[in-house]
Amino acid sequence: MEEVGNILGEIFDLLKEDIKPGMSTYQISILAKEYMEKKNVKPTFKGYGGFPGYICTSVNSTLIHGIPSKDDIIKDGDIISLDMGCISKEGYQADACRTFPVGNISDEAKRLIRCTEECFFNALKVIKAGNRLNEISMEIQKTADKYGYSLVKEYGGHGLGREMHEEPFIYNYYDSSLGLGPILKPGMTLAVEPMVMQGECKINILDDDWTVVSKDGKLTCHYENDIIVTETGAIITSVDSNVRTHLKEMEECR
């Protein structure tokens, strides 16, 4: 799990340097596919449940499951979420997401990205054996509330292993009706993926039956990493420069 996760992290760092205004989301998806092939892993999204793309490319008000298209051209000021999955020769899955700026973005877009990443890393602090699953959701909710943003309720994180989506489901929001959830145990592997919305937490699904957009047309953001639960904390497997920066900041704050 660590090996395939780190490969996915390396691919995010490569794509970060590639993303420029004027590219199509289709071009980005092909680059991701080619990077995976060079690193001897197989993209898993293509054909999964009928999904037509190699990765999900979600721009601005598209929250998740954006389908790569030659007609979808990113421009200066956009933000784009790249949600990607790959599988190793041994059959282990990696599934992670980053939201990248395209050129020069607004301060509000930067703030939304910062909030979404903080949602994840605040949740990371409570992931260890003996804690409860929904403590993850509590931290995500507290962080989004601090910024004044909302969280999607229909989608969330999940277990991960030889299948891309395994139990347990991880809520991306929290209220007391959800309870505390199951106890986290050593060796559990989880994909935690905050999905934060600038406006209301209402969504529409487009006619392609995949693309999920904010109903009010406001900005959205998605960030995801894979985690192994241990007795003393959590190991992130999908490590890139973004993760290393956050972990360094957390260490300096201790």
PDB file of C-alpha atoms in Angstrom:
ATOM      1  CA  MET A   1       0.000   0.000   0.000  1.00  0.00           C
ATOM      2  CA  GLU A   2       2.837   2.395   0.814  1.00  0.00           C
ATOM      3  CA  GLU A   3       4.631   1.630  -2.432  1.00  0.00           C
ATOM      4  CA  VAL A   4       1.670   2.213  -4.743  1.00  0.00           C
ATOM      5  CA  GLY A   5       0.564   5.238  -2.711  1.00  0.00           C
ATOM      6  CA  ASN A   6       3.978   6.857  -3.048  1.00  0.00           C
ATOM      7  CA  ILE A   7       3.879   6.295  -6.799  1.00  0.00           C
ATOM      8  CA  LEU A   8       0.589   8.180  -6.969  1.00  0.00           C
ATOM      9  CA  GLY A   9       2.157  10.971  -4.912  1.00  0.00           C
ATOM     10  CA  GLU A  10       5.050  11.198  -7.370  1.00  0.00           C
ATOM     11  CA  ILE A  11       2.567  11.543 -10.233  1.00  0.00           C
ATOM     12  CA  PHE A  12       0.843  14.472  -8.515  1.00  0.00           C
ATOM     13  CA  ASP A  13       4.195  16.256  -8.316  1.00  0.00           C
ATOM     14  CA  LEU A  14       4.776  15.666 -12.030  1.00  0.00           C
ATOM     15  CA  LEU A  15       1.303  16.927 -12.979  1.00  0.00           C
ATOM     16  CA  LYS A  16       1.693  19.987 -10.758  1.00  0.00           C
ATOM     17  CA  GLU A  17       4.478  21.163 -13.089  1.00  0.00           C
ATOM     18  CA  ASP A  18       2.442  20.384 -16.220  1.00  0.00           C
ATOM     19  CA  ILE A  19      -0.786  22.244 -15.465  1.00  0.00           C
ATOM     20  CA  LYS A  20      -1.003  25.467 -17.459  1.00  0.00           C
ATOM     21  CA  PRO A  21      -3.787  27.729 -18.755  1.00  0.00           C
ATOM     22  CA  GLY A  22      -4.933  26.616 -22.210  1.00  0.00           C
ATOM     23  CA  MET A  23      -4.677  22.869 -21.565  1.00  0.00           C
ATOM     24  CA  SER A  24      -7.687  20.635 -21.954  1.00  0.00           C
ATOM     25  CA  THR A  25      -8.713  18.339 -19.132  1.00  0.00           C
ATOM     26  CA  TYR A  26      -8.334  15.498 -21.647  1.00  0.00           C
ATOM     27  CA  GLN A  27      -4.636  16.369 -22.100  1.00  0.00           C
ATOM     28  CA  ILE A  28      -4.139  16.278 -18.336  1.00  0.00           C
ATOM     29  CA  SER A  29      -5.800  12.873 -18.073  1.00  0.00           C
ATOM     30  CA  ILE A  30      -3.593  11.433 -20.831  1.00  0.00           C
ATOM     31  CA  LEU A  31      -0.483  12.756 -19.092  1.00  0.00           C
ATOM     32  CA  ALA A  32      -1.618  11.071 -15.852  1.00  0.00           C
ATOM     33  CA  LYS A  33      -2.183   7.788 -17.701  1.00  0.00           C
ATOM     34  CA  GLU A  34       1.258   7.965 -19.325  1.00  0.00           C
ATOM     35  CA  TYR A  35       2.966   8.671 -15.997  1.00  0.00           C
ATOM     36  CA  MET A  36       1.208   5.681 -14.426  1.00  0.00           C
ATOM     37  CA  GLU A  37       2.280   3.407 -17.259  1.00  0.00           C
ATOM     38  CA  LYS A  38       5.900   4.555 -16.963  1.00  0.00           C
ATOM     39  CA  LYS A  39       5.820   3.693 -13.254  1.00  0.00           C
ATOM     40  CA  ASN A  40       4.317   0.241 -13.924  1.00  0.00           C
ATOM     41  CA  VAL A  41       0.954   0.848 -12.310  1.00  0.00           C
ATOM     42  CA  LYS A  42      -2.443   0.674 -13.960  1.00  0.00           C
ATOM     43  CA  PRO A  43      -5.041   3.470 -13.870  1.00  0.00           C
ATOM     44  CA  THR A  44      -8.160   2.159 -12.146  1.00  0.00           C
ATOM     45  CA  PHE A  45     -10.830   4.775 -12.872  1.00  0.00           C
ATOM     46  CA  LYS A  46     -11.227   3.946 -16.573  1.00  0.00           C
ATOM     47  CA  GLY A  47     -14.309   1.721 -16.837  1.00  0.00           C
ATOM     48  CA  TYR A  48     -14.897   1.672 -13.068  1.00  0.00           C
ATOM     49  CA  GLY A  49     -18.689   1.651 -12.806  1.00  0.00           C
ATOM     50  CA  GLY A  50     -18.670   2.778 -16.428  1.00  0.00           C
ATOM     51  CA  PHE A  51     -16.578   5.934 -15.849  1.00  0.00           C
ATOM     52  CA  PRO A  52     -15.159   7.004 -19.248  1.00  0.00           C
ATOM     53  CA  GLY A  53     -11.942   8.780 -18.160  1.00  0.00           C
ATOM     54  CA  TYR A  54      -8.557   7.745 -16.808  1.00  0.00           C
ATOM     55  CA  ILE A  55      -8.867  10.265 -13.953  1.00  0.00           C
ATOM     56  CA  CYS A  56     -11.494  12.716 -12.688  1.00  0.00           C
ATOM     57  CA  THR A  57     -10.888  16.348 -13.680  1.00  0.00           C
ATOM     58  CA  SER A  58     -13.190  18.708 -11.769  1.00  0.00           C
ATOM     59  CA  VAL A  59     -12.947  22.458 -12.432  1.00  0.00           C
ATOM     60  CA  ASN A  60     -14.264  25.273 -10.210  1.00  0.00           C
ATOM     61  CA  SER A  61     -17.920  24.498  -9.396  1.00  0.00           C
ATOM     62  CA  THR A  62     -17.499  20.815 -10.314  1.00  0.00           C
ATOM     63  CA  LEU A  63     -17.007  19.032  -7.006  1.00  0.00           C
ATOM     64  CA  ILE A  64     -16.180  15.482  -8.109  1.00  0.00           C
ATOM     65  CA  HIS A  65     -16.305  13.031 -11.020  1.00  0.00           C
ATOM     66  CA  GLY A  66     -15.580  15.560 -13.756  1.00  0.00           C
ATOM     67  CA  ILE A  67     -15.051  13.720 -17.057  1.00  0.00           C
ATOM     68  CA  PRO A  68     -11.920  14.722 -19.025  1.00  0.00           C
ATOM     69  CA  SER A  69     -12.798  16.405 -22.318  1.00  0.00           C
ATOM     70  CA  LYS A  70     -10.954  17.953 -25.259  1.00  0.00           C
ATOM     71  CA  ASP A  71     -13.502  20.791 -25.087  1.00  0.00           C
ATOM     72  CA  ASP A  72     -12.924  21.566 -21.402  1.00  0.00           C
ATOM     73  CA  ILE A  73     -10.073  24.119 -21.461  1.00  0.00           C
ATOM     74  CA  ILE A  74      -8.645  25.387 -18.181  1.00  0.00           C
ATOM     75  CA  LYS A  75      -7.868  29.090 -17.903  1.00  0.00           C
ATOM     76  CA  ASP A  76      -5.964  31.458 -15.653  1.00  0.00           C
ATOM     77  CA  GLY A  77      -7.745  31.764 -12.304  1.00  0.00           C
ATOM     78  CA  ASP A  78      -9.384  28.326 -12.373  1.00  0.00           C
ATOM     79  CA  ILE A  79      -8.876  25.639  -9.756  1.00  0.00           C
ATOM     80  CA  ILE A  80      -8.867  22.010 -10.838  1.00  0.00           C
ATOM     81  CA  SER A  81      -9.255  18.881  -8.714  1.00  0.00           C
ATOM     82  CA  LEU A  82      -7.446  15.811 -10.038  1.00  0.00           C
ATOM     83  CA  ASP A  83      -8.805  12.633  -8.459  1.00  0.00           C
ATOM     84  CA  MET A  84      -6.748   9.605  -9.485  1.00  0.00           C
ATOM     85  CA  GLY A  85      -6.496   5.923  -8.741  1.00  0.00           C
ATOM     86  CA  CYS A  86      -3.945   3.276  -9.664  1.00  0.00           C
ATOM     87  CA  ILE A  87      -3.301  -0.375  -8.886  1.00  0.00           C
ATOM     88  CA  SER A  88       0.032  -2.147  -8.438  1.00  0.00           C
ATOM     89  CA  LYS A  89       1.037  -5.433 -10.056  1.00  0.00           C
ATOM     90  CA  GLU A  90       0.399  -7.055  -6.668  1.00  0.00           C
ATOM     91  CA  GLY A  91      -3.195  -5.787  -6.760  1.00  0.00           C
ATOM     92  CA  TYR A  92      -3.077  -2.986  -4.187  1.00  0.00           C
ATOM     93  CA  GLN A  93      -4.954   0.249  -4.730  1.00  0.00           C
ATOM     94  CA  ALA A  94      -4.083   3.921  -4.318  1.00  0.00           C
ATOM     95  CA  ASP A  95      -6.723   6.658  -4.550  1.00  0.00           C
ATOM     96  CA  ALA A  96      -6.004  10.342  -3.900  1.00  0.00           C
ATOM     97  CA  CYS A  97      -6.905  13.864  -4.993  1.00  0.00           C
ATOM     98  CA  ARG A  98      -5.302  17.300  -5.171  1.00  0.00           C
ATOM     99  CA  THR A  99      -6.846  20.642  -6.074  1.00  0.00           C
ATOM    100  CA  PHE A 100      -4.363  22.729  -8.059  1.00  0.00           C
ATOM    101  CA  PRO A 101      -4.394  26.430  -8.969  1.00  0.00           C
ATOM    102  CA  VAL A 102      -4.290  27.302 -12.660  1.00  0.00           C
ATOM    103  CA  GLY A 103      -2.082  30.335 -13.108  1.00  0.00           C
ATOM    104  CA  ASN A 104      -2.974  33.194 -10.758  1.00  0.00           C
ATOM    105  CA  ILE A 105      -6.020  32.456  -8.620  1.00  0.00           C
ATOM    106  CA  SER A 106      -8.070  34.655  -6.308  1.00  0.00           C
ATOM    107  CA  ASP A 107      -7.437  34.973  -2.584  1.00  0.00           C
ATOM    108  CA  GLU A 108     -10.820  33.328  -1.993  1.00  0.00           C
ATOM    109  CA  ALA A 109      -9.839  30.315  -4.101  1.00  0.00           C
ATOM    110  CA  LYS A 110      -6.564  30.051  -2.152  1.00  0.00           C
ATOM    111  CA  ARG A 111      -8.526  30.207   1.105  1.00  0.00           C
ATOM    112  CA  LEU A 112     -10.851  27.404  -0.037  1.00  0.00           C
ATOM    113  CA  ILE A 113      -7.911  25.166  -0.965  1.00  0.00           C
ATOM    114  CA  ARG A 114      -6.211  25.928   2.346  1.00  0.00           C
ATOM    115  CA  CYS A 115      -9.387  25.049   4.273  1.00  0.00           C
ATOM    116  CA  THR A 116      -9.828  21.746   2.444  1.00  0.00           C
ATOM    117  CA  GLU A 117      -6.256  20.676   3.116  1.00  0.00           C
ATOM    118  CA  GLU A 118      -6.577  21.721   6.768  1.00  0.00           C
ATOM    119  CA  CYS A 119      -9.731  19.597   7.027  1.00  0.00           C
ATOM    120  CA  PHE A 120      -7.642  16.568   6.119  1.00  0.00           C
ATOM    121  CA  PHE A 121      -4.619  17.304   8.298  1.00  0.00           C
ATOM    122  CA  ASN A 122      -6.717  18.190  11.338  1.00  0.00           C
ATOM    123  CA  ALA A 123      -8.522  14.865  10.863  1.00  0.00           C
ATOM    124  CA  LEU A 124      -5.150  13.111  10.572  1.00  0.00           C
ATOM    125  CA  LYS A 125      -4.371  14.064  14.189  1.00  0.00           C
ATOM    126  CA  VAL A 126      -7.164  11.820  15.534  1.00  0.00           C
ATOM    127  CA  ILE A 127      -6.487   8.792  13.345  1.00  0.00           C
ATOM    128  CA  LYS A 128      -4.961   6.121  15.548  1.00  0.00           C
ATOM    129  CA  ALA A 129      -5.959   2.736  16.937  1.00  0.00           C
ATOM    130  CA  GLY A 130      -8.573   3.011  19.687  1.00  0.00           C
ATOM    131  CA  ASN A 131     -10.157   6.224  18.437  1.00  0.00           C
ATOM    132  CA  ARG A 132     -13.522   6.188  16.691  1.00  0.00           C
ATOM    133  CA  LEU A 133     -14.107   6.537  12.959  1.00  0.00           C
ATOM    134  CA  ASN A 134     -16.451   9.502  13.198  1.00  0.00           C
ATOM    135  CA  GLU A 135     -13.852  11.536  15.074  1.00  0.00           C
ATOM    136  CA  ILE A 136     -12.416  12.016  11.585  1.00  0.00           C
ATOM    137  CA  SER A 137     -15.718  13.534  10.449  1.00  0.00           C
ATOM    138  CA  MET A 138     -15.878  15.737  13.546  1.00  0.00           C
ATOM    139  CA  GLU A 139     -12.505  17.319  12.752  1.00  0.00           C
ATOM    140  CA  ILE A 140     -13.475  17.909   9.129  1.00  0.00           C
ATOM    141  CA  GLN A 141     -16.707  19.589  10.253  1.00  0.00           C
ATOM    142  CA  LYS A 142     -14.982  21.775  12.875  1.00  0.00           C
ATOM    143  CA  THR A 143     -12.430  22.984  10.345  1.00  0.00           C
ATOM    144  CA  ALA A 144     -14.991  23.823   7.642  1.00  0.00           C
ATOM    145  CA  ASP A 145     -17.119  25.633  10.234  1.00  0.00           C
ATOM    146  CA  LYS A 146     -14.121  27.743  11.259  1.00  0.00           C
ATOM    147  CA  TYR A 147     -13.779  28.965   7.678  1.00  0.00           C
ATOM    148  CA  GLY A 148     -17.535  29.353   7.119  1.00  0.00           C
ATOM    149  CA  TYR A 149     -17.707  26.774   4.325  1.00  0.00           C
ATOM    150  CA  SER A 150     -20.067  23.829   3.877  1.00  0.00           C
ATOM    151  CA  LEU A 151     -19.441  20.119   3.333  1.00  0.00           C
ATOM    152  CA  VAL A 152     -21.068  17.737   0.897  1.00  0.00           C
ATOM    153  CA  LYS A 153     -23.237  15.134   2.634  1.00  0.00           C
ATOM    154  CA  GLU A 154     -23.828  12.651  -0.161  1.00  0.00           C
ATOM    155  CA  TYR A 155     -20.193  11.587  -0.664  1.00  0.00           C
ATOM    156  CA  GLY A 156     -17.319  10.666   1.635  1.00  0.00           C
ATOM    157  CA  GLY A 157     -14.170   8.689   2.252  1.00  0.00           C
ATOM    158  CA  HIS A 158     -13.829   4.928   2.389  1.00  0.00           C
ATOM    159  CA  GLY A 159     -11.741   1.915   3.144  1.00  0.00           C
ATOM    160  CA  LEU A 160      -9.093   0.915   0.630  1.00  0.00           C
ATOM    161  CA  GLY A 161      -7.124  -2.231  -0.168  1.00  0.00           C
ATOM    162  CA  ARG A 162      -7.400  -4.649  -3.056  1.00  0.00           C
ATOM    163  CA  GLU A 163     -10.641  -2.880  -3.956  1.00  0.00           C
ATOM    164  CA  MET A 164     -10.859   0.856  -4.508  1.00  0.00           C
ATOM    165  CA  HIS A 165     -13.951   1.269  -2.340  1.00  0.00           C
ATOM    166  CA  GLU A 166     -14.193  -0.865   0.784  1.00  0.00           C
ATOM    167  CA  GLU A 167     -15.826  -0.485   4.176  1.00  0.00           C
ATOM    168  CA  PRO A 168     -16.025   1.647   6.219  1.00  0.00           C
ATOM    169  CA  PHE A 169     -17.729   4.725   4.737  1.00  0.00           C
ATOM    170  CA  ILE A 170     -16.282   7.951   6.186  1.00  0.00           C
ATOM    171  CA  TYR A 171     -18.700  10.862   6.469  1.00  0.00           C
ATOM    172  CA  ASN A 172     -17.433  14.188   5.157  1.00  0.00           C
ATOM    173  CA  TYR A 173     -19.544  16.078   7.683  1.00  0.00           C
ATOM    174  CA  TYR A 174     -20.660  15.486  11.237  1.00  0.00           C
ATOM    175  CA  ASP A 175     -23.744  15.830  13.385  1.00  0.00           C
ATOM    176  CA  SER A 176     -24.659  14.011  16.581  1.00  0.00           C
ATOM    177  CA  SER A 177     -27.078  11.665  14.814  1.00  0.00           C
ATOM    178  CA  LEU A 178     -24.092   9.855  13.262  1.00  0.00           C
ATOM    179  CA  GLY A 179     -22.727   8.733  16.634  1.00  0.00           C
ATOM    180  CA  LEU A 180     -19.083   7.827  17.060  1.00  0.00           C
ATOM    181  CA  GLY A 181     -18.836   4.964  14.597  1.00  0.00           C
ATOM    182  CA  PRO A 182     -16.597   1.866  14.792  1.00  0.00           C
ATOM    183  CA  ILE A 183     -13.257   1.700  16.589  1.00  0.00           C
ATOM    184  CA  LEU A 184     -10.148   2.232  14.475  1.00  0.00           C
ATOM    185  CA  LYS A 185      -7.815  -0.777  14.500  1.00  0.00           C
ATOM    186  CA  PRO A 186      -4.138  -1.205  13.522  1.00  0.00           C
ATOM    187  CA  GLY A 187      -3.698  -2.067   9.869  1.00  0.00           C
ATOM    188  CA  MET A 188      -6.917  -0.485   8.651  1.00  0.00           C
ATOM    189  CA  THR A 189      -6.358   1.430   5.414  1.00  0.00           C
ATOM    190  CA  LEU A 190      -8.528   4.458   4.751  1.00  0.00           C
ATOM    191  CA  ALA A 191      -8.982   7.092   2.050  1.00  0.00           C
ATOM    192  CA  VAL A 192      -9.975  10.348   3.770  1.00  0.00           C
ATOM    193  CA  GLU A 193     -11.229  12.981   1.329  1.00  0.00           C
ATOM    194  CA  PRO A 194     -12.766  16.272   2.470  1.00  0.00           C
ATOM    195  CA  MET A 195     -15.023  17.890  -0.157  1.00  0.00           C
ATOM    196  CA  VAL A 196     -15.610  21.534   0.701  1.00  0.00           C
ATOM    197  CA  MET A 197     -18.072  23.961  -0.880  1.00  0.00           C
ATOM    198  CA  GLN A 198     -17.800  27.735  -0.892  1.00  0.00           C
ATOM    199  CA  GLY A 199     -21.579  28.134  -0.828  1.00  0.00           C
ATOM    200  CA  GLU A 200     -24.436  25.848   0.167  1.00  0.00           C
ATOM    201  CA  CYS A 201     -23.970  22.084   0.423  1.00  0.00           C
ATOM    202  CA  LYS A 202     -26.481  21.412  -2.347  1.00  0.00           C
ATOM    203  CA  ILE A 203     -25.423  19.565  -5.474  1.00  0.00           C
ATOM    204  CA  ASN A 204     -26.663  18.640  -8.928  1.00  0.00           C
ATOM    205  CA  ILE A 205     -25.617  15.621 -10.992  1.00  0.00           C
ATOM    206  CA  LEU A 206     -25.349  16.430 -14.684  1.00  0.00           C
ATOM    207  CA  ASP A 207     -26.965  14.460 -17.484  1.00  0.00           C
ATOM    208  CA  ASP A 208     -23.815  12.364 -17.968  1.00  0.00           C
ATOM    209  CA  ASP A 209     -24.753  10.717 -14.616  1.00  0.00           C
ATOM    210  CA  TRP A 210     -21.241  11.381 -13.275  1.00  0.00           C
ATOM    211  CA  THR A 211     -20.373  15.055 -12.962  1.00  0.00           C
ATOM    212  CA  VAL A 212     -21.312  16.483  -9.543  1.00  0.00           C
ATOM    213  CA  VAL A 213     -21.548  20.293  -9.374  1.00  0.00           C
ATOM    214  CA  SER A 214     -22.500  22.840  -6.731  1.00  0.00           C
ATOM    215  CA  LYS A 215     -26.128  23.830  -7.203  1.00  0.00           C
ATOM    216  CA  ASP A 216     -25.341  27.509  -6.627  1.00  0.00           C
ATOM    217  CA  GLY A 217     -22.409  27.489  -9.070  1.00  0.00           C
ATOM    218  CA  LYS A 218     -19.880  28.495  -6.410  1.00  0.00           C
ATOM    219  CA  LEU A 219     -16.362  27.113  -6.039  1.00  0.00           C
ATOM    220  CA  THR A 220     -15.696  23.628  -4.667  1.00  0.00           C
ATOM    221  CA  CYS A 221     -12.551  21.827  -3.545  1.00  0.00           C
ATOM    222  CA  HIS A 222     -11.499  18.205  -2.997  1.00  0.00           C
ATOM    223  CA  TYR A 223      -8.423  16.772  -1.260  1.00  0.00           C
ATOM    224  CA  GLU A 224      -7.701  13.106  -0.522  1.00  0.00           C
ATOM    225  CA  ASN A 225      -4.947  10.911   0.884  1.00  0.00           C
ATOM    226  CA  ASP A 226      -4.590   7.234   1.742  1.00  0.00           C
ATOM    227  CA  ILE A 227      -3.773   6.295   5.331  1.00  0.00           C
ATOM    228  CA  ILE A 228      -2.669   3.230   7.292  1.00  0.00           C
ATOM    229  CA  VAL A 229      -3.900   3.219  10.899  1.00  0.00           C
ATOM    230  CA  THR A 230      -1.281   2.351  13.530  1.00  0.00           C
ATOM    231  CA  GLU A 231      -1.243   2.130  17.337  1.00  0.00           C
ATOM    232  CA  THR A 232       0.309   5.569  17.656  1.00  0.00           C
ATOM    233  CA  GLY A 233      -1.052   7.465  14.682  1.00  0.00           C
ATOM    234  CA  ALA A 234      -1.451   7.343  10.921  1.00  0.00           C
ATOM    235  CA  ILE A 235       0.913   6.746   8.016  1.00  0.00           C
ATOM    236  CA  ILE A 236       0.069   8.641   4.823  1.00  0.00           C
ATOM    237  CA  THR A 237       0.920   6.515   1.804  1.00  0.00           C
ATOM    238  CA  SER A 238       0.077   8.980  -1.014  1.00  0.00           C
ATOM    239  CA  VAL A 239       3.038  11.241  -0.248  1.00  0.00           C
ATOM    240  CA  ASP A 240       3.966  14.156  -2.507  1.00  0.00           C
ATOM    241  CA  SER A 241       5.548  17.570  -1.933  1.00  0.00           C
ATOM    242  CA  ASN A 242       2.213  18.886  -0.653  1.00  0.00           C
ATOM    243  CA  VAL A 243       1.999  16.213   2.043  1.00  0.00           C
ATOM    244  CA  ARG A 244       5.643  16.669   3.027  1.00  0.00           C
ATOM    245  CA  THR A 245       5.079  20.416   3.492  1.00  0.00           C
ATOM    246  CA  HIS A 246       2.050  19.857   5.725  1.00  0.00           C
ATOM    247  CA  LEU A 247       3.782  17.191   7.810  1.00  0.00           C
ATOM    248  CA  LYS A 248       6.765  19.489   8.321  1.00  0.00           C
ATOM    249  CA  GLU A 249       4.454  22.290   9.477  1.00  0.00           C
ATOM    250  CA  MET A 250       2.709  19.923  11.897  1.00  0.00           C
ATOM    251  CA  GLU A 251       6.045  18.801  13.317  1.00  0.00           C
ATOM    252  CA  GLU A 252       7.189  22.398  13.795  1.00  0.00           C
ATOM    253  CA  CYS A 253       3.972  23.220  15.686  1.00  0.00           C
ATOM    254  CA  ARG A 254       4.513  20.437  18.248  1.00  0.00           C
TER     255      ARG A 254
END
